[in-house]
Coordinates of C-alpha atoms and ligand atoms in Angstrom, one line a residue:
Chain A
M1 CA 12.5 4.4 -14.9
N2 CA 11.3 7.6 -13.3
F3 CA 13.9 9.2 -11.0
K4 CA 11.4 11.1 -8.8
R5 CA 9.4 8.0 -8.0
Y6 CA 12.5 5.9 -7.3
S7 CA 14.1 8.6 -5.1
T8 CA 10.9 9.2 -3.2
L9 CA 10.6 5.5 -2.3
A10 CA 14.4 5.4 -1.5
W11 CA 14.0 8.5 0.7
K12 CA 10.9 7.0 2.4
E13 CA 12.9 3.9 3.3
C14 CA 15.8 5.9 4.6
Y15 CA 13.7 8.4 6.5
R16 CA 11.9 5.6 8.3
F17 CA 15.1 4.3 9.9
L18 CA 16.6 7.7 10.5
K19 CA 13.5 8.7 12.5
V20 CA 14.3 5.9 15.0
W21 CA 18.1 6.3 14.7
T22 CA 18.8 5.3 18.4
Q23 CA 17.4 1.9 17.6
T24 CA 18.7 1.5 14.1
L25 CA 22.1 3.2 14.4
I26 CA 23.2 3.4 18.0
S27 CA 22.2 -0.1 19.2
P28 CA 24.4 -1.9 16.6
V29 CA 27.3 0.4 17.7
I30 CA 26.8 -0.5 21.3
I31 CA 26.7 -4.2 20.5
A32 CA 30.0 -3.8 18.5
V33 CA 31.6 -2.0 21.4
M34 CA 30.8 -4.9 23.6
Y35 CA 32.2 -7.4 21.1
F36 CA 35.4 -5.5 21.0
A37 CA 35.6 -5.2 24.8
V38 CA 35.0 -9.0 25.2
F39 CA 36.7 -10.5 22.1
G40 CA 39.4 -7.9 21.5
G41 CA 40.2 -7.1 25.2
A42 CA 39.5 -10.2 27.3
L43 CA 40.0 -13.0 24.7
G44 CA 42.4 -11.1 22.5
S45 CA 45.1 -11.4 25.1
R46 CA 44.8 -15.2 24.9
I47 CA 44.2 -15.7 21.1
T48 CA 47.0 -13.3 20.1
E49 CA 47.2 -13.6 16.3
I50 CA 45.5 -15.2 13.3
N51 CA 47.6 -15.2 10.1
G52 CA 49.8 -12.6 11.6
I53 CA 47.0 -10.3 12.4
P54 CA 46.1 -9.3 16.0
Y55 CA 42.9 -11.0 17.0
A56 CA 41.0 -7.8 17.7
L57 CA 41.7 -6.6 14.2
F58 CA 41.0 -10.0 12.6
I59 CA 37.4 -9.9 13.8
V60 CA 36.6 -6.4 12.6
P61 CA 35.3 -7.2 9.1
G62 CA 33.2 -10.0 10.4
L63 CA 31.7 -7.9 13.2
V64 CA 30.9 -5.1 10.7
L65 CA 29.2 -7.6 8.4
L66 CA 27.2 -9.3 11.2
Q67 CA 25.7 -6.0 12.3
S68 CA 25.3 -4.2 9.0
T69 CA 23.8 -7.1 7.2
T70 CA 21.3 -7.6 10.0
N71 CA 20.3 -4.0 9.7
A72 CA 20.2 -4.1 5.9
F73 CA 17.9 -7.1 6.1
M74 CA 15.6 -5.6 8.7
N75 CA 15.1 -2.3 6.8
P76 CA 12.9 -3.6 3.9
S77 CA 11.5 -6.6 5.7
S78 CA 10.2 -4.6 8.7
S79 CA 8.9 -1.9 6.4
L80 CA 6.9 -4.3 4.3
I81 CA 5.5 -6.3 7.2
I82 CA 4.5 -3.1 9.0
M83 CA 2.6 -2.1 5.8
K84 CA 0.8 -5.5 5.9
Y85 CA -0.1 -5.0 9.6
S86 CA -1.3 -1.4 9.1
G87 CA -3.1 -2.0 5.9
T88 CA -1.0 0.5 4.0
L89 CA 0.3 -1.9 1.3
S90 CA -1.8 0.2 -1.0
D91 CA 0.7 3.0 -0.4
L92 CA 3.1 0.8 -2.5
L93 CA 0.5 -0.6 -4.9
L94 CA -1.6 2.5 -5.9
P95 CA 1.3 4.8 -7.1
P96 CA 2.6 4.1 -10.6
L97 CA 5.9 2.6 -9.3
S98 CA 7.5 0.1 -11.8
A99 CA 9.0 -3.1 -10.6
L100 CA 12.5 -1.7 -11.2
E101 CA 11.7 1.5 -9.2
K102 CA 10.4 -0.6 -6.3
T103 CA 13.4 -3.0 -6.4
L104 CA 15.9 -0.2 -6.4
G105 CA 14.0 2.0 -3.9
Y106 CA 13.9 -0.7 -1.3
M107 CA 17.5 -1.7 -2.1
T108 CA 18.7 1.8 -1.6
G109 CA 17.1 2.2 1.8
G110 CA 18.6 -1.1 3.1
I111 CA 22.0 -0.4 1.7
V112 CA 22.2 3.1 3.0
R113 CA 21.3 1.8 6.5
G114 CA 23.7 -1.1 6.2
L115 CA 26.6 1.2 5.1
L116 CA 25.9 3.7 7.8
V117 CA 26.1 0.9 10.4
S118 CA 29.3 -0.4 8.7
T119 CA 30.9 3.1 8.8
L120 CA 30.0 3.6 12.5
I121 CA 31.4 0.2 13.5
F122 CA 34.6 0.7 11.4
A123 CA 34.9 3.9 13.3
V124 CA 34.5 2.2 16.7
A125 CA 37.0 -0.5 15.5
A126 CA 39.5 2.2 14.6
V127 CA 39.4 3.4 18.2
F128 CA 40.1 -0.1 19.5
T129 CA 42.6 -1.2 16.9
G130 CA 44.1 1.9 15.4
K131 CA 43.5 0.6 11.9
I132 CA 41.7 3.1 9.6
V133 CA 42.8 2.7 6.0
P134 CA 41.7 -0.5 4.2
H135 CA 44.2 -2.7 2.3
D136 CA 42.3 -2.5 -1.0
W137 CA 39.7 0.2 -1.4
G138 CA 38.1 -1.2 -4.5
V139 CA 37.5 -4.7 -3.1
F140 CA 36.6 -3.2 0.3
L141 CA 33.9 -1.0 -1.1
L142 CA 32.6 -3.5 -3.5
M143 CA 32.3 -6.2 -0.9
L144 CA 30.5 -3.8 1.5
F145 CA 28.1 -2.9 -1.2
L146 CA 27.5 -6.5 -2.3
A147 CA 27.0 -7.8 1.3
N148 CA 24.6 -5.1 2.3
G149 CA 22.9 -5.3 -1.1
I150 CA 22.4 -9.1 -0.8
F151 CA 20.9 -8.8 2.6
T152 CA 18.6 -6.0 1.7
L153 CA 17.3 -7.9 -1.3
L154 CA 16.9 -11.0 0.9
G155 CA 15.0 -8.9 3.4
T156 CA 12.7 -7.5 0.7
I157 CA 11.8 -11.0 -0.6
L158 CA 11.2 -12.1 2.9
G159 CA 9.1 -9.1 3.7
I160 CA 7.0 -9.7 0.6
W161 CA 6.6 -13.3 1.5
A162 CA 6.0 -13.0 5.3
K163 CA 2.6 -12.9 6.8
T164 CA 3.7 -12.1 10.4
F165 CA 6.6 -10.4 12.1
D166 CA 7.6 -13.8 13.5
H167 CA 8.4 -15.0 10.0
I168 CA 11.0 -12.3 9.7
S169 CA 12.5 -12.5 13.1
G170 CA 12.5 -16.3 12.8
F171 CA 14.5 -16.1 9.6
S172 CA 16.9 -13.6 11.2
T173 CA 17.5 -15.7 14.3
F174 CA 17.5 -19.2 12.7
V175 CA 19.2 -18.5 9.4
I176 CA 21.1 -15.2 9.3
T177 CA 22.7 -15.2 12.7
P178 CA 24.0 -18.9 12.6
M179 CA 25.1 -18.3 9.0
G180 CA 27.1 -15.3 10.2
F181 CA 28.6 -16.9 13.2
L182 CA 29.6 -20.0 11.2
G183 CA 30.9 -17.9 8.3
A184 CA 34.4 -17.9 9.8
I185 CA 34.2 -14.4 11.3
F186 CA 35.7 -15.2 14.6
Y187 CA 38.2 -17.9 13.5
S188 CA 40.2 -19.0 10.6
L189 CA 39.1 -22.0 8.6
E190 CA 42.3 -23.8 9.4
M191 CA 41.2 -23.9 13.0
L192 CA 38.3 -26.2 12.0
P193 CA 38.2 -30.0 11.4
P194 CA 38.3 -30.8 7.7
L195 CA 34.6 -31.6 7.3
A196 CA 33.6 -28.3 8.9
Q197 CA 36.1 -26.6 6.6
K198 CA 34.4 -28.1 3.5
L199 CA 30.9 -27.2 4.8
S200 CA 32.0 -23.6 5.4
L201 CA 32.7 -23.3 1.7
F202 CA 28.9 -23.6 1.1
N203 CA 28.1 -20.8 3.4
P204 CA 27.6 -17.6 1.4
F205 CA 28.5 -15.5 4.4
F206 CA 32.0 -17.0 4.4
Y207 CA 32.7 -15.4 1.0
L208 CA 31.3 -12.1 2.1
A209 CA 33.5 -12.2 5.3
D210 CA 36.5 -13.5 3.5
G211 CA 36.3 -11.0 0.7
L212 CA 35.8 -8.1 3.0
R213 CA 38.7 -9.3 5.2
Y214 CA 40.9 -9.2 2.1
G215 CA 39.7 -5.7 1.2
F216 CA 40.3 -4.4 4.7
L217 CA 43.3 -6.4 6.0
G218 CA 44.8 -8.0 2.9
I219 CA 44.4 -11.6 4.2
A220 CA 42.1 -14.2 2.7
E221 CA 41.4 -17.9 2.9
V222 CA 40.2 -18.3 -0.7
D223 CA 41.3 -16.2 -3.7
V224 CA 39.3 -12.9 -3.5
K225 CA 38.2 -13.6 -7.1
Y226 CA 36.0 -16.4 -5.8
S227 CA 34.5 -14.2 -3.1
L228 CA 33.7 -11.5 -5.6
I229 CA 32.2 -13.9 -8.1
A230 CA 30.1 -15.8 -5.5
S231 CA 28.8 -12.6 -4.0
G232 CA 28.1 -11.0 -7.3
V233 CA 26.1 -14.0 -8.5
I234 CA 24.0 -14.2 -5.4
F235 CA 23.4 -10.5 -5.6
L236 CA 22.2 -10.8 -9.2
L237 CA 19.9 -13.8 -8.5
L238 CA 18.3 -12.0 -5.6
F239 CA 17.9 -8.8 -7.6
A240 CA 16.1 -10.8 -10.3
A241 CA 13.9 -12.4 -7.6
N242 CA 13.0 -9.0 -6.2
F243 CA 12.2 -7.7 -9.7
W244 CA 10.1 -10.7 -10.5
A245 CA 8.1 -10.5 -7.2
F246 CA 7.3 -6.8 -7.7
R247 CA 6.5 -7.4 -11.4
T248 CA 3.9 -10.1 -10.7
G249 CA 2.6 -8.7 -7.4
W250 CA 3.5 -12.0 -5.7
R251 CA 2.1 -12.1 -2.1
L252 CA 1.3 -8.4 -2.4
K253 CA -1.8 -8.2 -4.6
L254 CA -5.1 -9.5 -3.3
Chain B
M1 CA -21.2 17.1 -18.0
S2 CA -19.9 15.7 -21.3
N3 CA -20.4 12.4 -23.0
E4 CA -16.8 11.4 -22.7
V5 CA -16.6 8.0 -21.0
V6 CA -13.9 8.1 -18.3
L7 CA -14.5 4.7 -16.7
K8 CA -15.7 1.7 -18.5
F9 CA -16.5 -1.8 -17.1
H10 CA -17.6 -4.5 -19.4
K11 CA -18.5 -8.0 -18.3
V12 CA -16.0 -7.8 -15.5
Q13 CA -15.5 -11.0 -13.6
K14 CA -13.4 -11.8 -10.6
K15 CA -13.0 -15.1 -9.0
F16 CA -11.2 -15.9 -5.7
G17 CA -10.6 -19.6 -6.1
D18 CA -14.0 -21.2 -6.5
F19 CA -15.8 -18.1 -5.3
T20 CA -17.1 -15.6 -7.8
A21 CA -17.0 -12.2 -6.3
L22 CA -17.8 -10.4 -9.5
K23 CA -20.0 -12.2 -12.0
D24 CA -20.9 -9.6 -14.6
V25 CA -20.3 -5.9 -13.9
S26 CA -20.9 -3.6 -16.8
F27 CA -21.4 0.2 -16.6
E28 CA -19.8 3.4 -17.7
V29 CA -19.0 6.7 -15.9
K30 CA -18.9 9.9 -17.9
K31 CA -16.7 12.8 -17.4
G32 CA -17.7 15.3 -14.7
E33 CA -20.4 13.0 -13.3
F34 CA -21.2 12.3 -9.7
F35 CA -21.8 8.6 -9.9
A36 CA -22.9 6.2 -7.2
L37 CA -22.3 2.5 -7.1
L38 CA -25.0 1.2 -4.8
G39 CA -25.1 -2.2 -3.4
P40 CA -25.4 -4.1 -0.1
N41 CA -22.4 -5.5 1.8
G42 CA -20.7 -8.2 -0.1
A43 CA -22.0 -7.0 -3.5
G44 CA -18.4 -6.7 -4.7
K45 CA -18.0 -3.0 -4.8
T46 CA -14.6 -3.0 -3.1
T47 CA -13.5 -5.9 -5.3
L48 CA -14.4 -3.9 -8.4
I49 CA -12.4 -0.9 -7.2
N50 CA -9.4 -3.2 -6.4
C51 CA -9.6 -4.5 -10.0
L52 CA -9.7 -1.0 -11.3
C53 CA -6.7 0.3 -9.4
G54 CA -4.4 -2.7 -9.6
L55 CA -4.7 -4.0 -6.0
T56 CA -5.9 -7.2 -7.6
D57 CA -6.2 -8.6 -11.1
R58 CA -9.6 -9.3 -12.7
T59 CA -10.3 -12.7 -14.0
S60 CA -11.9 -11.6 -17.3
G61 CA -13.8 -8.7 -18.9
E62 CA -12.8 -5.2 -19.9
I63 CA -11.9 -2.2 -17.8
A64 CA -10.8 1.1 -19.3
V65 CA -9.7 4.3 -17.6
L66 CA -9.9 7.2 -20.1
G67 CA -9.9 4.6 -22.8
V68 CA -6.9 2.7 -21.5
D69 CA -6.7 -0.7 -19.9
P70 CA -5.1 -0.3 -16.5
E71 CA -3.3 -3.6 -16.8
K72 CA -1.7 -2.5 -20.0
D73 CA -0.7 1.0 -19.0
P74 CA -0.7 1.1 -15.2
V75 CA 1.4 4.3 -15.0
H76 CA -1.0 6.4 -17.1
T77 CA -4.2 5.1 -15.5
K78 CA -2.9 5.3 -11.9
L79 CA -2.2 9.0 -12.4
S80 CA -5.8 9.5 -13.3
L81 CA -7.3 7.7 -10.3
G82 CA -7.5 8.9 -6.7
I83 CA -8.7 6.0 -4.6
V84 CA -10.1 6.5 -1.1
E85 CA -10.1 3.0 0.4
Q86 CA -12.9 1.7 2.5
E87 CA -10.6 0.6 5.4
V88 CA -8.9 3.5 7.2
N89 CA -5.2 2.9 7.2
F90 CA -2.2 5.0 8.0
D91 CA 1.5 4.8 8.2
P92 CA 2.3 5.1 11.9
F93 CA 5.8 6.6 11.2
F94 CA 4.8 9.7 9.4
T95 CA 2.9 12.9 9.9
P96 CA 0.0 13.9 7.5
M97 CA 2.1 16.4 5.7
E98 CA 4.9 13.9 5.2
I99 CA 2.4 11.3 4.1
L100 CA 1.1 13.6 1.4
R101 CA 4.5 14.7 0.2
L102 CA 5.6 11.1 -0.1
R103 CA 2.5 10.3 -1.9
R104 CA 3.1 13.0 -4.5
G105 CA 6.7 11.9 -5.0
L106 CA 5.7 8.3 -5.4
F107 CA 3.4 9.5 -8.3
G108 CA 6.5 11.1 -9.8
L109 CA 5.2 14.6 -9.3
P110 CA 7.2 17.6 -8.1
A111 CA 6.6 19.0 -4.6
D112 CA 3.7 21.4 -4.3
D113 CA 3.2 22.2 -0.7
A114 CA 0.7 25.0 -1.4
Y115 CA -1.6 22.5 -3.1
L116 CA -1.2 20.0 -0.2
E117 CA -1.9 22.8 2.4
W118 CA -5.1 23.6 0.5
I119 CA -6.3 20.0 0.7
L120 CA -5.4 19.9 4.4
E121 CA -7.3 23.1 5.0
K122 CA -10.3 21.9 3.1
L123 CA -10.4 18.7 5.2
S124 CA -9.8 20.6 8.5
L125 CA -6.5 18.9 9.1
T126 CA -4.2 22.0 9.0
D127 CA -3.6 22.1 12.7
K128 CA -2.7 18.3 12.7
K129 CA -0.4 18.3 9.7
D130 CA 2.7 17.8 11.8
V131 CA 1.7 15.3 14.4
R132 CA 2.2 11.5 14.0
A133 CA -0.7 10.0 12.1
R134 CA -1.5 7.6 15.0
Q135 CA -2.4 10.6 17.1
L136 CA -5.3 11.6 14.8
S137 CA -8.9 10.8 15.8
G138 CA -10.9 8.3 13.7
G139 CA -12.7 11.1 11.7
M140 CA -9.3 12.8 11.0
K141 CA -7.8 9.6 9.8
R142 CA -10.7 9.1 7.5
R143 CA -10.2 12.7 6.1
L144 CA -6.5 12.0 5.7
M145 CA -7.5 9.1 3.5
I146 CA -9.2 11.5 1.2
A147 CA -6.3 13.9 1.3
K148 CA -4.0 11.1 0.3
A149 CA -6.2 10.2 -2.7
L150 CA -6.1 13.8 -3.8
A151 CA -2.4 14.4 -3.3
H152 CA -1.6 13.8 -7.0
D153 CA -4.6 15.8 -8.1
P154 CA -6.3 13.1 -10.1
P155 CA -9.2 13.9 -12.5
I156 CA -11.2 10.9 -11.2
L157 CA -11.9 10.5 -7.5
I158 CA -13.2 7.2 -6.2
L159 CA -14.5 6.9 -2.7
D160 CA -15.3 3.4 -1.2
E161 CA -18.0 3.9 1.4
P162 CA -16.5 7.1 2.7
T163 CA -19.3 7.8 5.1
A164 CA -19.7 4.4 6.8
G165 CA -19.6 5.0 10.5
V166 CA -19.0 8.8 10.1
D167 CA -21.0 11.3 12.2
V168 CA -23.6 13.6 10.6
D169 CA -21.5 16.8 10.8
L170 CA -18.5 15.2 9.1
R171 CA -20.8 13.5 6.5
N172 CA -22.4 16.8 5.5
S173 CA -19.0 18.7 5.3
L174 CA -17.7 15.8 3.2
Y175 CA -20.7 16.1 0.9
D176 CA -20.0 19.8 0.5
F177 CA -16.4 19.2 -0.3
L178 CA -17.2 16.6 -2.9
R179 CA -19.6 18.9 -4.6
E180 CA -17.0 21.6 -4.6
L181 CA -14.4 19.3 -6.1
R182 CA -16.8 18.5 -8.8
T183 CA -18.1 21.9 -9.7
Q184 CA -14.9 23.9 -9.1
K185 CA -12.2 21.4 -10.0
Q186 CA -14.1 19.5 -12.6
K187 CA -13.5 16.2 -11.1
T188 CA -15.4 13.0 -11.8
I189 CA -16.6 11.5 -8.6
V190 CA -17.5 7.9 -8.0
L191 CA -18.8 6.9 -4.6
T192 CA -19.8 3.4 -3.5
T193 CA -22.3 3.2 -0.7
H194 CA -24.9 1.0 0.8
Y195 CA -26.8 4.1 2.0
L196 CA -29.6 4.8 -0.5
E197 CA -30.2 8.3 0.7
E198 CA -26.6 9.1 -0.1
A199 CA -26.9 8.0 -3.7
E200 CA -30.2 9.8 -4.0
L201 CA -28.9 13.0 -2.5
L202 CA -25.6 13.2 -4.4
A203 CA -25.5 11.2 -7.6
D204 CA -26.5 12.1 -11.1
R205 CA -26.4 8.5 -12.0
V206 CA -26.5 5.3 -10.1
A207 CA -25.5 1.7 -10.8
I208 CA -27.0 -0.9 -8.6
Q209 CA -24.9 -4.0 -7.9
N210 CA -25.9 -7.1 -6.1
L211 CA -24.0 -10.4 -5.7
G212 CA -21.4 -9.3 -8.2
E213 CA -23.8 -8.3 -10.9
T214 CA -24.8 -4.9 -12.2
I215 CA -28.6 -5.0 -12.0
I216 CA -29.3 -1.6 -13.5
C217 CA -27.5 1.6 -14.3
D218 CA -29.5 4.8 -15.0
T219 CA -29.9 8.4 -13.9
T220 CA -31.2 8.8 -10.4
K221 CA -34.2 10.6 -11.9
N222 CA -35.1 7.7 -14.2
L223 CA -34.5 5.1 -11.5
L224 CA -36.9 6.9 -9.3
G225 CA -39.3 7.1 -12.2
K226 CA -39.2 3.3 -12.6
K227 CA -41.1 3.0 -9.4
N228 CA -44.7 4.3 -9.7
R229 CA -45.9 6.9 -7.3
T230 CA -48.6 5.7 -4.9
L231 CA -51.8 7.5 -4.1
V232 CA -52.7 7.0 -0.5
I233 CA -56.4 7.4 0.2
E234 CA -57.5 7.8 3.8
T235 CA -61.2 7.1 4.2
C236 CA -63.6 8.3 6.8
E237 CA -63.5 4.8 8.3
D238 CA -59.8 5.5 9.1
E239 CA -58.8 3.0 6.5
E240 CA -55.7 3.6 4.3
V241 CA -55.8 2.4 0.8
R242 CA -52.8 2.5 -1.5
V243 CA -53.1 2.6 -5.2
E244 CA -50.2 2.7 -7.5
I245 CA -50.5 5.4 -10.1
D246 CA -49.0 5.9 -13.4
N247 CA -46.4 8.5 -13.4
N248 CA -47.4 10.0 -16.7
S249 CA -51.2 10.2 -16.4
L250 CA -53.1 10.6 -13.3
D251 CA -56.8 10.3 -13.5
L252 CA -57.7 11.1 -10.0
E253 CA -61.4 11.3 -10.5
S254 CA -61.9 7.8 -11.7
I255 CA -59.8 6.4 -8.9
V256 CA -61.5 8.3 -6.2
A257 CA -64.9 7.4 -7.6
N258 CA -64.3 4.0 -6.2
Y259 CA -64.0 5.3 -2.7
P260 CA -67.1 7.1 -1.5
H261 CA -65.8 8.3 1.9
V262 CA -62.5 9.9 1.2
K263 CA -61.1 12.0 4.1
N264 CA -57.7 12.7 2.7
L265 CA -55.5 12.1 -0.3
R266 CA -51.7 12.0 -0.4
I267 CA -49.2 11.1 -3.0
H268 CA -46.3 9.0 -1.9
E269 CA -43.2 9.8 -3.9
P270 CA -41.0 6.8 -4.7
K271 CA -37.7 6.5 -2.8
L272 CA -34.6 5.0 -4.3
E273 CA -34.7 2.6 -1.4
E274 CA -37.9 1.0 -2.9
V275 CA -36.3 0.8 -6.3
F276 CA -33.3 -0.7 -4.8
L277 CA -35.2 -3.3 -2.8
E278 CA -37.3 -4.2 -5.8
F279 CA -34.3 -4.8 -8.0
T280 CA -32.1 -6.6 -5.5
K281 CA -35.0 -8.9 -4.5
N282 CA -35.9 -9.8 -8.0
P283 CA -32.9 -9.3 -10.3
K284 CA -34.7 -10.6 -13.3
S285 CA -37.5 -8.0 -13.4
Ligands
ADP1 N1 -9.4 -11.7 -1.1 C1 -10.6 -12.3 -1.1 N2 -10.7 -13.6 -1.1 C2 -11.8 -14.3 -1.1 N3 -13.0 -13.7 -1.1 C3 -13.0 -12.3 -1.1 C4 -11.8 -11.6 -1.1 N4 -12.1 -10.3 -1.2 C5 -13.5 -10.2 -1.2 N5 -14.0 -11.4 -1.2 C6 -15.5 -11.7 -1.2 O1 -16.0 -11.1 -2.3 C7 -17.3 -10.6 -2.0 C8 -17.4 -9.2 -2.3 O2 -16.7 -8.5 -1.3 P1 -16.5 -6.9 -1.4 O3 -16.0 -6.5 -2.7 O4 -15.7 -6.5 -0.2 O5 -18.0 -6.4 -1.3 P2 -18.6 -4.9 -0.9 O6 -17.4 -4.0 -0.9 O7 -19.6 -4.6 -1.9 O8 -19.1 -5.0 0.5 C9 -17.6 -10.9 -0.5 O9 -18.4 -12.1 -0.4 C10 -16.2 -11.2 0.0 O10 -16.2 -12.1 1.1
MG2 MG1 -16.6 -2.8 0.4

């Protein structure tokens, strides 16, 4: 592991989204503001509380996740697909980067972007709800890291696999967004019919949302242990998949 | 020029599915050489470079960079190679200076802006170093490709058809720069081309490759020597007779004795083109 090589790749992946910060940082904030205006303001007066928490506050962790994981996912996947389109994949393949350096470099770029978006949306949320300090800092930070890490690693694998931009936006639209919305971010599981409750337990996003909600608000539908374990296992599996892909040159080498 | 072998290819094969792009490529490049890999389109020149630099994996055979197999020790060999790809590509997000700085860092090397400025200066890109790469002209993008390959200051520079579609001025200044890199920076230079004049003009040694096979590899001088010179006899009847003559002994009198009405005599020097055509037409000769 060479630190200079890793940090250069990580910096390149951060610099890329920072250069277009209005798209990558401001637009998720604007979307979040609109959610708060509609769900917190308009609907919040009708759905007053879930588990003793004001509705506007209940949806904060889920909204943060929805926006930050989408951004974490897009960072490596769009970077890789742009390389394929512009023929600059060799910029990644010619330098002596090891599989670990590549995995960590892309992961860092996506996580930094995801965490910046998370921070901005928590700040917006604080304005709307007044809540600033999380219930459990440790769980809160770990869940944020795992959630953004998982989606960055997923975006990297997808970027390596994809041949066109449609493959990536398709995955984002047909898999991530529904998974997010059905991951109990706008409602409590109790509000669902029993079968839907069971199905939700197979949705990885549910554990990310539930774990983060525990870290931020101190309420959870399943024991936070399970959320941490499920997220940790998914993270490690995806990390291994990334490492393997870079190691073998899968879909990248000619 | 020393005798140290810096690049070695031995019976290299590359298959894409059923298609054999490289059948048997074998040649060596020595330290400090200006080497040309000559072959028509589709000969497998780019494929060979891709096998060398890790853009693809060879199917069989041996490759060594400074004695080391690039698949066994990619870090070491990648540091030794500067590759100028055939297809011009550029990252639309960054400026030339940023691209070069990133390139150095990705090779694990400390920043050295003075060196990068020198490259940009040499390639007449100084005044464009801070604009988005997509704003560069075609010729500038091509020069940026060379700058990128040099960013980590590799001892071996490999250029894949660097002058295809490049205008005469740029071509000549590129030739000068390559000669300078070689004489003043002691770089080994390998250039692939399908322009025979280019190989003839620049290279100390040439390997001719056709349909994935190395047909011959020799010094440019020897290759030219393989084709006999031709004596062109113009007769008073305005006929032109061509007689191949031995390069080593030339008995003019006995030849000319056969032609009573000679108006003019010329010796036609062999061109690499003719050697090339002869070898690519009939590989077994
Ligand atoms: N990825 C690939 N898949 C299949 N065939 C390929 C691939 N890359 C190159 N080829 C084929 O290999 C042959 C050699 O190509 P190339 O190395 O580009 O030749 P050159 O650079 O000498 O023009 C060509 O017939 C080409 O179509
Ligand atoms: Mg080629």
